[in-house]
């Protein structure tokens, strides 16, 4: 490759030598941290813990608890249908059930007491912070402890589901892991940290499912109190009233789940350091939350509907097929993706009106999608009743999954469109950012720029390098490319930075790239995250 | 399509879909629906037929697992095909004919530009190893550029150096 006038040419380090011998470049990088301290350092580098982030986290937690307390209040105010009803419907003693069902039915009561204890503990911790005004480190610890004790009890319900039905949960793991990998590796430029993706998954599995179930339990009792008319001797009317209440609970669940997903997306976007906040960022976070929720719900439904197959015609295997195979990326994953993308677009909007519209559109879409899926699918299923042989291969493989996915289809299409538009925007930004960095520095050269900006070319270079020079060389090249793309993402966010912490961050990213060129086997201790203060 | 009109179009599509679904919800009576095709979720209502209780046909686990296997095979196949197509597109952009067994000049130049210390390739590059100093010599006739490799990435405000050859 010839060089033009003024070009410095590629670095002249080409030599078929063993790695580590005869190279120019920076001195060795920081020593490798080990074990727990490395994990702590990784968490500290990924998560913001400044006062503003903590204040926003506490706000989200307070709003989430306020939702649960509102459900409790409505339940307390419900009309009592039967004599000697307890103040809260979750304390009503029905026929004592043993085994896993009995334990599951008991969890809302346990959650209630734990949430109350958590609220008291949280208030005491916050009073302690305000009264003693501890140093920064202690204030950080107390704040995260508050978040844990207040939200942690809701995790009891999904953990009970998984502990009671471990085989069903294990069966759902491969599909879920595949979808998570797709979300992680499918982001071409400026990926969110893996820790953020896992935190989103955990939020969906523990908080969205747990709080959603706790709230729905209370809502069912509340609605039955308002709708029931005391006709306990008429079993038909009793069943009808319960089904009516369940229909409204379906609507209620759609609203509550979407609100808690929204809280998770907002919290994660605020707490985790990441380079870019756009539609793709929000979409990935929202989809990961939906995946977590889907894992726990699938476990429960596979077991529940499998037990009731004499009544429903459904087996556990069928539910697995619909929810963890053909419908894996639908349902709450698609609705969470659309909601998250709306929040990501809101974060990019300059004006307050645009931000509100984008966030509300995402939220409304998620709510309508969840409600429409439950009600429309059942209604369509009823319509085809006389035309389809129930339980045959056609019904199992085509008709029933089709009717379930049909109401979700528009939302899946919108999520895909948002992903395509967002990815295209990122690709254009990547090209510009890479070119700008190549023009101004040595961390990215003109010869490397085309490979960084074109995902197909980058993929080809990695595969070809692996085939010709071995897996280690391909991994070294990949680490270098990721570091360079991280630098380009920083350039995208800071196009004209000349001084200050942002410039220091850019210098550290460049130093990391240069270190990886010369010592490709070294893993620098932690890449600087946006706004991170390096100790 | 620039970013802002694309975003506006997407938001309008949002609104249209939301409106349609909301209208559908309002039309639907919220009454329990009898079971028909196999139940999937909470809003489906089972119909209890005591005469045929226990002998109802089910959407069996065996048939469902056949569906799972089919979807898995299709997914793996689609991912493999996509990877292959992306690889070929990258090779075409780099001006490398498919099925080439030696390191392409574009790859060799790129790897030299990275400065990574790499072991000898499994297969020597066409034309032998480039000299350790002075950069790799361009191949005779210059680099093929059906895709215009390397794309011009000029300095801001400046002209681009012409591609070699």
XYZ file of C-alpha atoms in Angstrom:
700
model
C 0.000 0.000 0.000
C 1.656 3.255 -1.045
C 1.591 6.300 1.161
C 0.667 9.764 0.012
C 2.413 12.980 0.886
C 2.048 13.922 4.473
C 1.018 10.447 5.550
C 3.008 8.946 8.360
C 2.377 5.435 7.005
C 1.366 2.421 9.010
C 3.350 1.633 12.153
C 6.367 -0.347 11.050
C 6.106 -3.214 13.457
C 5.431 -6.069 11.076
C 7.582 -8.992 11.992
C 6.801 -12.660 12.227
C 8.024 -12.908 15.794
C 6.633 -14.338 18.960
C 4.395 -11.928 20.838
C 6.184 -9.723 23.336
C 9.528 -9.598 21.605
C 11.171 -6.613 19.963
C 8.354 -4.114 20.104
C 8.113 -0.432 20.615
C 5.405 1.000 22.642
C 4.290 1.968 26.090
C 5.542 0.406 29.272
C 3.577 -2.410 30.789
C 0.036 -1.759 31.875
C -1.380 -1.840 35.424
C -1.016 -5.095 37.358
C -3.865 -7.529 37.105
C -6.233 -7.204 40.063
C -7.494 -10.500 41.427
C -10.755 -12.058 42.583
C -13.070 -9.984 44.757
C -11.171 -6.721 44.354
C -11.317 -7.104 40.562
C -15.066 -7.685 40.754
C -15.467 -4.665 43.031
C -13.387 -2.547 40.669
C -15.487 -3.724 37.721
C -18.718 -2.799 39.541
C -17.328 0.597 40.567
C -16.228 1.336 37.022
C -19.592 0.333 35.553
C -22.010 1.914 38.030
C -22.361 5.579 38.890
C -22.506 6.235 42.587
C -22.420 10.021 42.721
C -25.030 11.930 44.696
C -27.210 12.665 41.666
C -27.363 9.017 40.604
C -28.202 7.914 44.152
C -30.940 10.535 44.431
C -32.537 9.350 41.197
C -32.261 5.725 42.247
C -34.027 6.540 45.521
C -36.741 8.409 43.605
C -37.426 5.392 41.383
C -37.496 3.110 44.421
C -39.925 5.401 46.238
C -42.256 5.514 43.239
C -42.159 1.717 42.960
C -43.031 1.285 46.630
C -45.752 3.913 46.325
C -47.382 1.721 43.657
C -47.453 -1.250 46.045
C -48.754 0.880 48.908
C -51.532 2.196 46.652
C -52.584 -1.397 45.949
C -52.579 -2.106 49.690
C -54.710 0.937 50.381
C -57.298 0.003 47.738
C -57.424 -3.524 49.118
C -58.032 -2.194 52.619
C -60.893 -0.047 51.324
C -62.635 -2.832 49.357
C -66.150 -3.928 50.296
C -66.210 -7.201 52.210
C -68.244 -9.832 50.393
C -68.131 -12.488 53.059
C -68.439 -12.221 56.810
C -65.184 -12.259 58.823
C -63.054 -11.333 55.860
C -59.546 -10.206 56.865
C -58.572 -6.598 56.323
C -56.265 -7.592 53.462
C -57.470 -10.235 51.006
C -54.024 -11.863 50.889
C -54.602 -13.026 54.474
C -57.775 -14.865 53.626
C -57.408 -18.531 54.583
C -58.772 -20.769 51.853
C -58.524 -24.540 51.910
C -55.050 -25.357 53.210
C -52.953 -26.549 50.262
C -49.730 -28.415 50.707
C -46.687 -28.692 48.484
C -45.450 -26.158 45.979
C -48.876 -24.613 45.343
C -49.380 -23.977 49.038
C -45.941 -22.377 49.340
C -46.547 -20.224 46.278
C -49.892 -19.022 47.604
C -48.234 -18.135 50.910
C -45.537 -15.906 49.383
C -47.687 -12.759 48.977
C -48.269 -12.743 52.748
C -44.562 -13.176 53.435
C -43.732 -10.482 50.899
C -46.162 -8.114 52.603
C -44.412 -8.430 55.969
C -40.955 -8.242 54.414
C -41.880 -5.148 52.393
C -43.223 -3.479 55.529
C -40.015 -4.348 57.373
C -38.007 -3.124 54.382
C -39.846 0.201 54.290
C -39.231 0.724 58.013
C -35.562 -0.208 57.625
C -35.229 2.038 54.583
C -36.754 5.004 56.379
C -34.467 4.451 59.366
C -31.415 4.264 57.087
C -32.354 7.503 55.346
C -32.962 9.210 58.698
C -29.521 7.979 59.766
C -27.978 9.473 56.624
C -29.701 12.814 57.156
C -28.943 12.958 60.866
C -25.291 11.853 60.873
C -24.238 13.259 57.455
C -21.699 10.476 56.862
C -18.791 10.684 54.473
C -19.258 9.898 50.785
C -18.346 6.229 51.067
C -20.686 5.551 53.987
C -23.512 7.500 52.335
C -23.080 5.352 49.215
C -23.271 2.139 51.211
C -26.342 3.236 53.142
C -28.159 4.303 49.987
C -27.618 1.017 48.176
C -28.575 -0.828 51.337
C -31.839 1.147 51.387
C -32.561 0.155 47.778
C -31.830 -3.496 48.575
C -34.035 -3.745 51.688
C -36.979 -1.970 50.045
C -37.010 -3.771 46.693
C -35.420 -7.043 47.731
C -38.557 -8.617 49.284
C -40.323 -8.646 45.901
C -37.669 -11.051 44.662
C -39.044 -13.674 47.021
C -41.928 -14.555 44.672
C -39.846 -15.312 41.544
C -37.180 -17.056 43.598
C -39.895 -19.266 45.110
C -41.183 -20.085 41.623
C -37.714 -21.065 40.420
C -36.896 -23.005 43.576
C -40.186 -24.926 43.448
C -39.954 -25.741 39.748
C -36.207 -25.995 39.005
C -36.532 -28.388 36.065
C -38.927 -26.104 34.237
C -36.628 -23.156 35.000
C -33.586 -25.041 33.710
C -35.414 -25.925 30.512
C -35.949 -22.206 29.879
C -32.266 -21.302 30.370
C -30.840 -22.216 26.912
C -33.358 -20.149 24.950
C -33.034 -17.223 27.340
C -29.225 -17.354 27.241
C -29.341 -17.400 23.440
C -31.594 -14.334 23.349
C -29.320 -12.498 25.816
C -26.283 -13.324 23.681
C -28.159 -12.028 20.640
C -28.893 -8.768 22.453
C -25.261 -8.393 23.528
C -23.478 -9.281 20.301
C -26.114 -7.752 18.044
C -25.130 -4.230 19.110
C -22.588 -3.231 16.536
C -21.236 0.005 17.901
C -20.944 1.196 21.484
C -22.356 -1.802 23.306
C -23.818 -1.336 26.736
C -21.733 -3.042 29.454
C -22.491 -6.716 30.000
C -23.158 -5.928 33.650
C -25.897 -3.498 32.628
C -27.513 -6.155 30.445
C -27.475 -8.658 33.300
C -28.816 -6.071 35.746
C -31.709 -5.415 33.352
C -32.369 -9.151 33.149
C -32.334 -9.413 36.946
C -34.711 -6.444 37.263
C -37.183 -8.152 34.959
C -36.921 -11.530 36.666
C -37.001 -10.325 40.280
C -38.642 -6.912 40.518
C -41.039 -6.776 37.558
C -42.330 -10.300 38.095
C -42.320 -10.085 41.906
C -43.937 -6.675 42.236
C -46.326 -7.430 39.385
C -47.541 -10.628 41.037
C -47.806 -9.036 44.474
C -49.807 -6.143 43.054
C -52.043 -8.441 40.956
C -52.807 -10.576 43.985
C -53.999 -7.542 45.877
C -55.849 -6.223 42.829
C -57.790 -9.470 42.400
C -58.999 -9.319 45.987
C -59.895 -5.645 45.606
C -61.790 -6.164 42.361
C -63.624 -9.203 43.661
C -64.713 -7.166 46.633
C -66.164 -4.479 44.359
C -67.663 -6.906 41.853
C -68.796 -9.728 44.114
C -72.381 -9.714 45.290
C -72.242 -12.235 48.106
C -73.965 -15.013 46.138
C -71.670 -17.670 47.515
C -74.250 -20.424 47.168
C -74.560 -19.956 43.393
C -71.397 -21.545 42.039
C -72.022 -20.379 38.476
C -72.343 -16.759 39.503
C -69.356 -17.138 41.800
C -67.230 -18.433 38.914
C -68.526 -15.681 36.609
C -67.639 -12.960 39.096
C -64.182 -14.418 39.548
C -63.643 -14.540 35.783
C -64.845 -10.931 35.499
C -62.346 -9.919 38.166
C -59.618 -11.883 36.378
C -60.347 -10.050 33.120
C -59.805 -6.705 34.814
C -56.696 -8.072 36.570
C -55.284 -8.853 33.101
C -55.663 -5.169 32.207
C -54.241 -4.171 35.592
C -51.209 -6.449 35.108
C -50.482 -4.926 31.726
C -50.378 -1.460 33.282
C -48.405 -2.382 36.416
C -45.823 -4.497 34.567
C -45.206 -1.748 32.025
C -44.750 0.844 34.791
C -42.223 -1.315 36.625
C -40.366 -2.067 33.358
C -40.264 1.680 32.713
C -38.852 2.248 36.192
C -36.143 -0.312 35.484
C -35.192 1.221 32.138
C -34.997 4.704 33.687
C -32.983 3.468 36.659
C -30.472 1.535 34.572
C -29.954 4.347 32.068
C -29.198 6.667 34.984
C -27.051 4.331 37.058
C -24.832 2.569 34.554
C -22.048 4.299 32.721
C -22.369 3.792 29.001
C -21.270 5.799 26.023
C -24.443 6.321 24.083
C -28.093 6.687 25.080
C -30.304 6.296 22.045
C -33.186 4.151 20.826
C -30.947 1.092 20.494
C -29.656 1.425 24.066
C -33.153 1.660 25.473
C -34.390 -1.130 23.217
C -31.684 -3.531 24.385
C -32.252 -2.697 28.067
C -36.033 -3.033 27.746
C -35.753 -6.327 25.879
C -33.396 -7.726 28.539
C -35.895 -6.775 31.253
C -38.616 -8.542 29.268
C -36.429 -11.641 28.946
C -35.981 -11.826 32.705
C -39.712 -11.523 33.277
C -40.381 -14.083 30.539
C -38.053 -16.648 32.142
C -39.909 -16.684 35.448
C -43.385 -16.447 33.926
C -42.634 -19.285 31.503
C -41.441 -21.466 34.401
C -44.675 -20.885 36.279
C -46.990 -21.288 33.301
C -45.269 -24.406 31.992
C -45.870 -26.022 35.356
C -49.339 -24.558 35.953
C -50.849 -25.292 32.546
C -49.120 -28.652 32.424
C -50.934 -29.629 35.601
C -54.306 -28.488 34.276
C -54.107 -30.125 30.838
C -57.272 -32.173 31.456
C -59.192 -28.865 31.558
C -57.199 -26.687 29.171
C -55.928 -29.097 26.514
C -52.514 -27.586 27.051
C -49.408 -29.436 28.150
C -46.235 -28.062 29.705
C -44.356 -28.932 26.509
C -46.814 -26.848 24.473
C -46.319 -23.830 26.718
C -42.546 -24.268 26.368
C -42.916 -24.372 22.568
C -45.015 -21.197 22.481
C -43.180 -19.137 25.118
C -39.571 -20.287 24.923
C -39.214 -21.245 21.287
C -41.381 -19.685 18.632
C -42.545 -16.832 20.873
C -39.259 -16.219 22.709
C -38.650 -12.779 21.225
C -42.301 -11.758 21.379
C -44.450 -10.931 24.365
C -42.780 -8.986 27.143
C -39.470 -8.969 25.263
C -40.986 -7.073 22.327
C -43.078 -4.806 24.564
C -40.060 -4.068 26.775
C -38.003 -3.324 23.660
C -40.580 -0.840 22.355
C -40.905 0.813 25.775
C -37.131 1.028 26.186
C -36.698 2.454 22.687
C -39.248 5.136 23.534
C -37.237 6.063 26.620
C -34.020 6.053 24.606
C -35.570 8.420 22.050
C -36.811 10.573 24.930
C -33.253 10.804 26.272
C -32.094 12.085 22.869
C -34.898 14.600 22.416
C -33.906 18.186 22.988
C -37.256 19.601 23.992
C -39.326 18.596 26.979
C -42.459 18.059 24.854
C -40.649 15.617 22.589
C -39.204 13.746 25.572
C -42.626 13.349 27.171
C -44.271 12.218 23.938
C -41.598 9.611 23.180
C -41.637 8.181 26.717
C -45.437 8.070 26.910
C -45.706 6.495 23.444
C -43.346 3.713 24.498
C -45.219 3.157 27.748
C -48.637 3.152 26.068
C -47.435 0.715 23.409
C -46.159 -1.710 26.050
C -49.422 -1.538 28.018
C -51.634 -1.992 24.959
C -49.487 -4.820 23.655
C -49.697 -6.790 26.876
C -53.453 -6.348 27.209
C -54.155 -7.007 23.528
C -52.093 -10.200 23.551
C -54.078 -11.702 26.413
C -57.556 -10.647 25.297
C -57.331 -10.742 21.507
C -55.575 -14.097 21.411
C -58.280 -15.679 23.564
C -61.031 -14.082 21.451
C -59.473 -15.261 18.162
C -59.025 -18.706 19.636
C -62.741 -18.803 20.404
C -63.590 -17.828 16.829
C -61.646 -20.683 15.247
C -63.084 -23.217 17.639
C -65.492 -24.744 15.178
C -62.982 -24.861 12.350
C -59.902 -26.411 13.935
C -59.466 -29.798 15.494
C -58.202 -29.022 18.991
C -54.926 -30.680 19.909
C -53.922 -31.942 16.485
C -50.534 -31.225 14.897
C -51.985 -28.320 12.906
C -53.399 -26.759 16.051
C -50.242 -27.413 18.088
C -47.675 -26.260 15.557
C -49.518 -23.610 13.576
C -52.928 -22.391 14.702
C -52.510 -21.867 18.451
C -49.046 -20.231 18.208
C -50.267 -18.087 15.315
C -53.260 -16.819 17.279
C -50.999 -16.055 20.250
C -48.429 -14.183 18.141
C -50.844 -12.333 15.855
C -51.700 -9.514 18.333
C -47.985 -9.179 19.160
C -46.931 -8.936 15.522
C -47.347 -5.155 15.144
C -45.194 -4.542 18.199
C -42.518 -6.956 17.015
C -42.506 -5.134 13.672
C -42.183 -1.745 15.385
C -39.327 -3.038 17.569
C -37.505 -4.355 14.498
C -38.030 -1.053 12.660
C -36.734 0.935 15.619
C -33.722 -1.354 15.793
C -33.040 -0.982 12.068
C -33.365 2.810 12.112
C -31.299 3.128 15.284
C -28.582 0.801 13.990
C -28.365 2.718 10.735
C -28.006 5.993 12.643
C -25.260 4.455 14.771
C -23.445 3.156 11.693
C -23.398 6.644 10.186
C -22.185 8.102 13.467
C -19.508 5.399 13.708
C -18.175 6.248 10.237
C -17.941 9.946 11.095
C -16.425 9.355 14.529
C -13.836 6.872 13.240
C -12.858 9.255 10.430
C -12.530 12.163 12.882
C -10.355 10.131 15.238
C -8.234 8.807 12.363
C -7.678 12.366 11.166
C -6.600 13.691 14.540
C -4.668 10.933 16.286
C -2.610 7.768 16.003
C -4.890 5.468 17.935
C -6.843 4.837 14.725
C -4.929 5.031 11.454
C -6.342 5.632 7.978
C -5.724 2.002 7.101
C -7.693 0.775 10.083
C -10.585 3.203 9.704
C -12.451 1.294 6.927
C -12.343 -1.897 8.968
C -13.719 -0.252 12.071
C -16.549 1.492 10.262
C -17.752 -1.503 8.253
C -19.065 -4.423 10.353
C -18.790 -6.851 7.429
C -15.152 -5.925 6.818
C -14.431 -6.159 10.528
C -16.013 -9.614 10.696
C -14.059 -10.746 7.660
C -10.797 -9.520 9.172
C -11.470 -11.362 12.443
C -12.406 -14.650 10.795
C -9.518 -14.471 8.317
C -7.048 -13.600 11.074
C -8.319 -16.518 13.126
C -7.982 -18.897 10.212
C -4.509 -17.724 9.254
C -2.886 -16.769 12.562
C -4.860 -18.681 15.160
C -7.528 -17.955 17.736
C -5.225 -15.958 20.020
C -4.412 -13.503 17.249
C -8.080 -13.078 16.371
C -8.905 -12.391 20.019
C -6.086 -9.836 20.250
C -7.379 -8.138 17.122
C -10.918 -8.139 18.494
C -9.806 -6.539 21.772
C -7.986 -3.848 19.841
C -11.001 -3.216 17.610
C -13.343 -2.956 20.605
C -11.013 -0.488 22.314
C -10.822 1.582 19.137
C -14.607 1.541 18.755
C -14.941 2.622 22.379
C -12.630 5.526 21.586
C -14.695 6.378 18.503
C -17.871 6.314 20.628
C -16.202 8.748 23.034
C -15.351 10.942 20.025
C -19.003 10.749 18.914
C -20.155 12.069 22.275
C -17.358 14.649 22.614
C -16.657 15.991 19.143
C -14.834 19.160 20.135
C -13.395 18.497 23.576
C -10.158 20.341 24.325
C -9.757 20.120 28.111
C -11.322 18.867 31.318
C -12.323 15.388 32.551
C -13.754 14.406 29.176
C -10.418 15.045 27.472
C -8.646 13.029 30.173
C -11.034 10.192 29.483
C -10.201 10.402 25.773
C -6.490 10.307 26.558
C -6.970 7.217 28.722
C -8.911 5.490 25.941
C -6.118 6.281 23.475
C -3.520 4.986 25.903
C -5.515 1.786 26.232
C -5.511 1.353 22.458
C -1.749 1.898 22.278
C -1.231 -0.573 25.113
C -3.273 -3.203 23.288
C -1.224 -2.669 20.129
C 2.025 -3.419 21.857
C 0.932 -5.847 24.587
C -2.120 -7.608 23.095
C -2.080 -10.328 25.732
C -2.541 -7.811 28.551
C -6.068 -7.049 29.729
C -5.984 -3.468 31.077
C -7.588 -3.493 34.543
C -10.696 -1.502 33.638
C -11.558 0.600 30.623
C -12.488 4.120 31.713
C -16.241 4.530 31.693
C -18.017 7.788 30.827
C -17.532 10.285 33.613
C -15.508 7.879 35.696
C -12.867 9.374 37.947
C -9.813 7.145 37.815
C -8.289 6.597 41.261
C -33.937 9.166 4.666
C -32.351 11.444 7.292
C -32.624 10.743 10.981
C -35.370 13.153 11.953
C -37.942 12.202 9.283
C -37.228 8.515 9.970
C -37.850 9.030 13.655
C -41.032 10.980 12.955
C -42.277 8.275 10.589
C -41.600 5.628 13.204
C -43.470 7.597 15.840
C -46.436 8.048 13.502
C -46.475 4.312 12.870
C -46.465 3.831 16.622
C -49.479 6.033 16.991
C -51.379 4.299 14.215
C -50.777 0.858 15.677
C -51.684 2.000 19.160
C -54.909 3.548 17.933
C -55.906 0.441 16.026
C -55.273 -1.858 18.929
C -56.958 0.412 21.422
C -60.042 0.518 19.186
C -60.026 -3.260 18.968
C -59.852 -3.477 22.751
C -62.812 -1.171 23.155
C -64.914 -3.209 20.747
C -64.130 -6.505 22.435
C -66.567 -7.384 25.202
C -64.665 -8.271 28.334
C -66.478 -11.513 28.934
C -64.948 -14.915 29.546
C -64.212 -16.740 26.319
C -64.637 -20.462 26.061
C -61.626 -22.594 25.237
C -61.131 -23.554 21.647
C -57.682 -24.078 20.249
C -55.168 -24.935 22.978
C -55.018 -22.429 25.804
C -51.916 -20.330 26.079
C -52.522 -17.858 28.861
C -54.679 -16.464 31.656
C -57.452 -14.896 29.570
C -58.365 -18.200 27.946
C -61.277 -19.865 29.710
C -61.389 -23.641 29.937
C -64.632 -25.291 28.989
C -65.374 -28.140 31.346
C -66.929 -31.042 29.513
C -67.652 -33.670 32.175
C -68.800 -36.186 29.570
C -65.387 -36.263 27.908
C -63.307 -35.282 30.904
C -59.789 -36.734 30.751
C -60.227 -37.777 27.120
C -59.793 -34.307 25.626
C -57.186 -34.034 22.921
C -54.196 -31.980 24.022
C -51.478 -30.036 22.283
C -49.029 -32.752 23.165
C -45.479 -32.344 24.430
C -44.127 -34.622 21.715
C -45.584 -32.562 18.858
C -44.511 -29.353 20.574
C -40.931 -30.565 20.910
C -40.891 -31.314 17.183
C -41.757 -27.657 16.684
C -38.977 -26.621 19.070
C -36.476 -28.716 17.130
C -37.606 -27.237 13.808
C -37.314 -23.673 15.082
C -33.874 -24.404 16.545
C -32.629 -25.823 13.244
C -34.037 -22.885 11.278
C -32.494 -20.388 13.705
C -29.050 -21.973 13.647
C -29.244 -22.247 9.869
C -30.270 -18.610 9.501
C -27.442 -17.433 11.755
C -24.915 -19.532 9.864
C -26.162 -18.271 6.506
C -26.071 -14.689 7.749
C -22.527 -15.117 9.012
C -21.461 -16.579 5.695
C -23.075 -13.753 3.715
C -21.519 -11.104 5.951
C -18.110 -12.782 5.554
C -18.449 -12.803 1.780
C -19.545 -9.174 1.748
C -16.513 -8.247 3.804
C -14.273 -10.196 1.455
C -15.817 -8.471 -1.552
C -15.329 -5.059 0.054
C -11.691 -5.895 0.676
C -11.345 -6.975 -2.948
C -10.545 -10.552 -2.050
C -11.963 -13.298 -4.271
C -13.827 -15.981 -2.319
C -12.036 -19.233 -1.591
C -8.644 -17.564 -1.408
C -6.304 -19.603 0.716
C -3.504 -17.108 1.358
C -3.584 -13.861 3.364
C -5.108 -11.166 1.206
C -3.017 -8.027 0.610
C -5.744 -5.933 2.219
C -5.677 -8.072 5.356
C -1.889 -8.045 5.460
C -1.817 -4.265 5.163
C -4.520 -3.885 7.812
C -2.749 -6.176 10.255
C 0.474 -4.317 9.696
C -1.337 -1.048 10.383
C -2.618 -2.414 13.708
C 0.949 -3.134 14.807
C -0.111 -6.333 16.526
C 2.712 -8.816 16.942
C 1.381 -11.901 15.181
C 2.911 -15.325 14.653
C 3.660 -16.550 11.140
C 0.502 -17.262 9.201
C -0.540 -20.855 8.598
C -0.180 -20.084 4.926
C 2.404 -17.522 3.697
C 0.988 -14.418 2.067
C 0.975 -14.245 -1.699
C 4.309 -12.834 -2.839
C 6.104 -13.743 0.421
C 6.457 -11.763 3.634
C 6.681 -8.021 3.330
C 9.940 -6.411 4.515
C 10.098 -5.557 8.241
C 10.618 -1.856 7.533
C 9.238 0.430 4.917
C 5.740 -0.960 4.751
C 4.355 -3.697 2.533
C 4.938 -3.358 -1.177
C 1.722 -2.986 -3.138
C 0.868 -5.962 -5.339
C 1.609 -5.638 -9.025
C -1.166 -3.730 -10.695
C -2.357 -2.239 -7.409
C -5.138 -3.377 -5.143
C -8.327 -4.523 -6.833
C -11.126 -2.270 -5.722
C -14.499 -3.470 -6.968
C -15.975 -2.114 -3.768
C -13.695 0.871 -3.783
C -11.443 -0.470 -0.997
C -10.135 1.285 0.867
C -13.021 3.735 0.977
C -11.752 7.270 1.117
C -11.586 8.567 4.673
C -10.103 11.948 4.081
C -9.059 14.429 6.666
C -11.725 17.021 7.436
C -11.401 19.866 4.993
C -8.718 18.068 3.038
C -8.637 15.980 -0.068
C -8.259 12.220 -0.048
C -5.152 10.403 -1.120
C -5.938 8.408 -4.239
C -6.174 4.666 -3.656
C -3.102 2.771 -4.824
C -3.167 1.502 -8.345
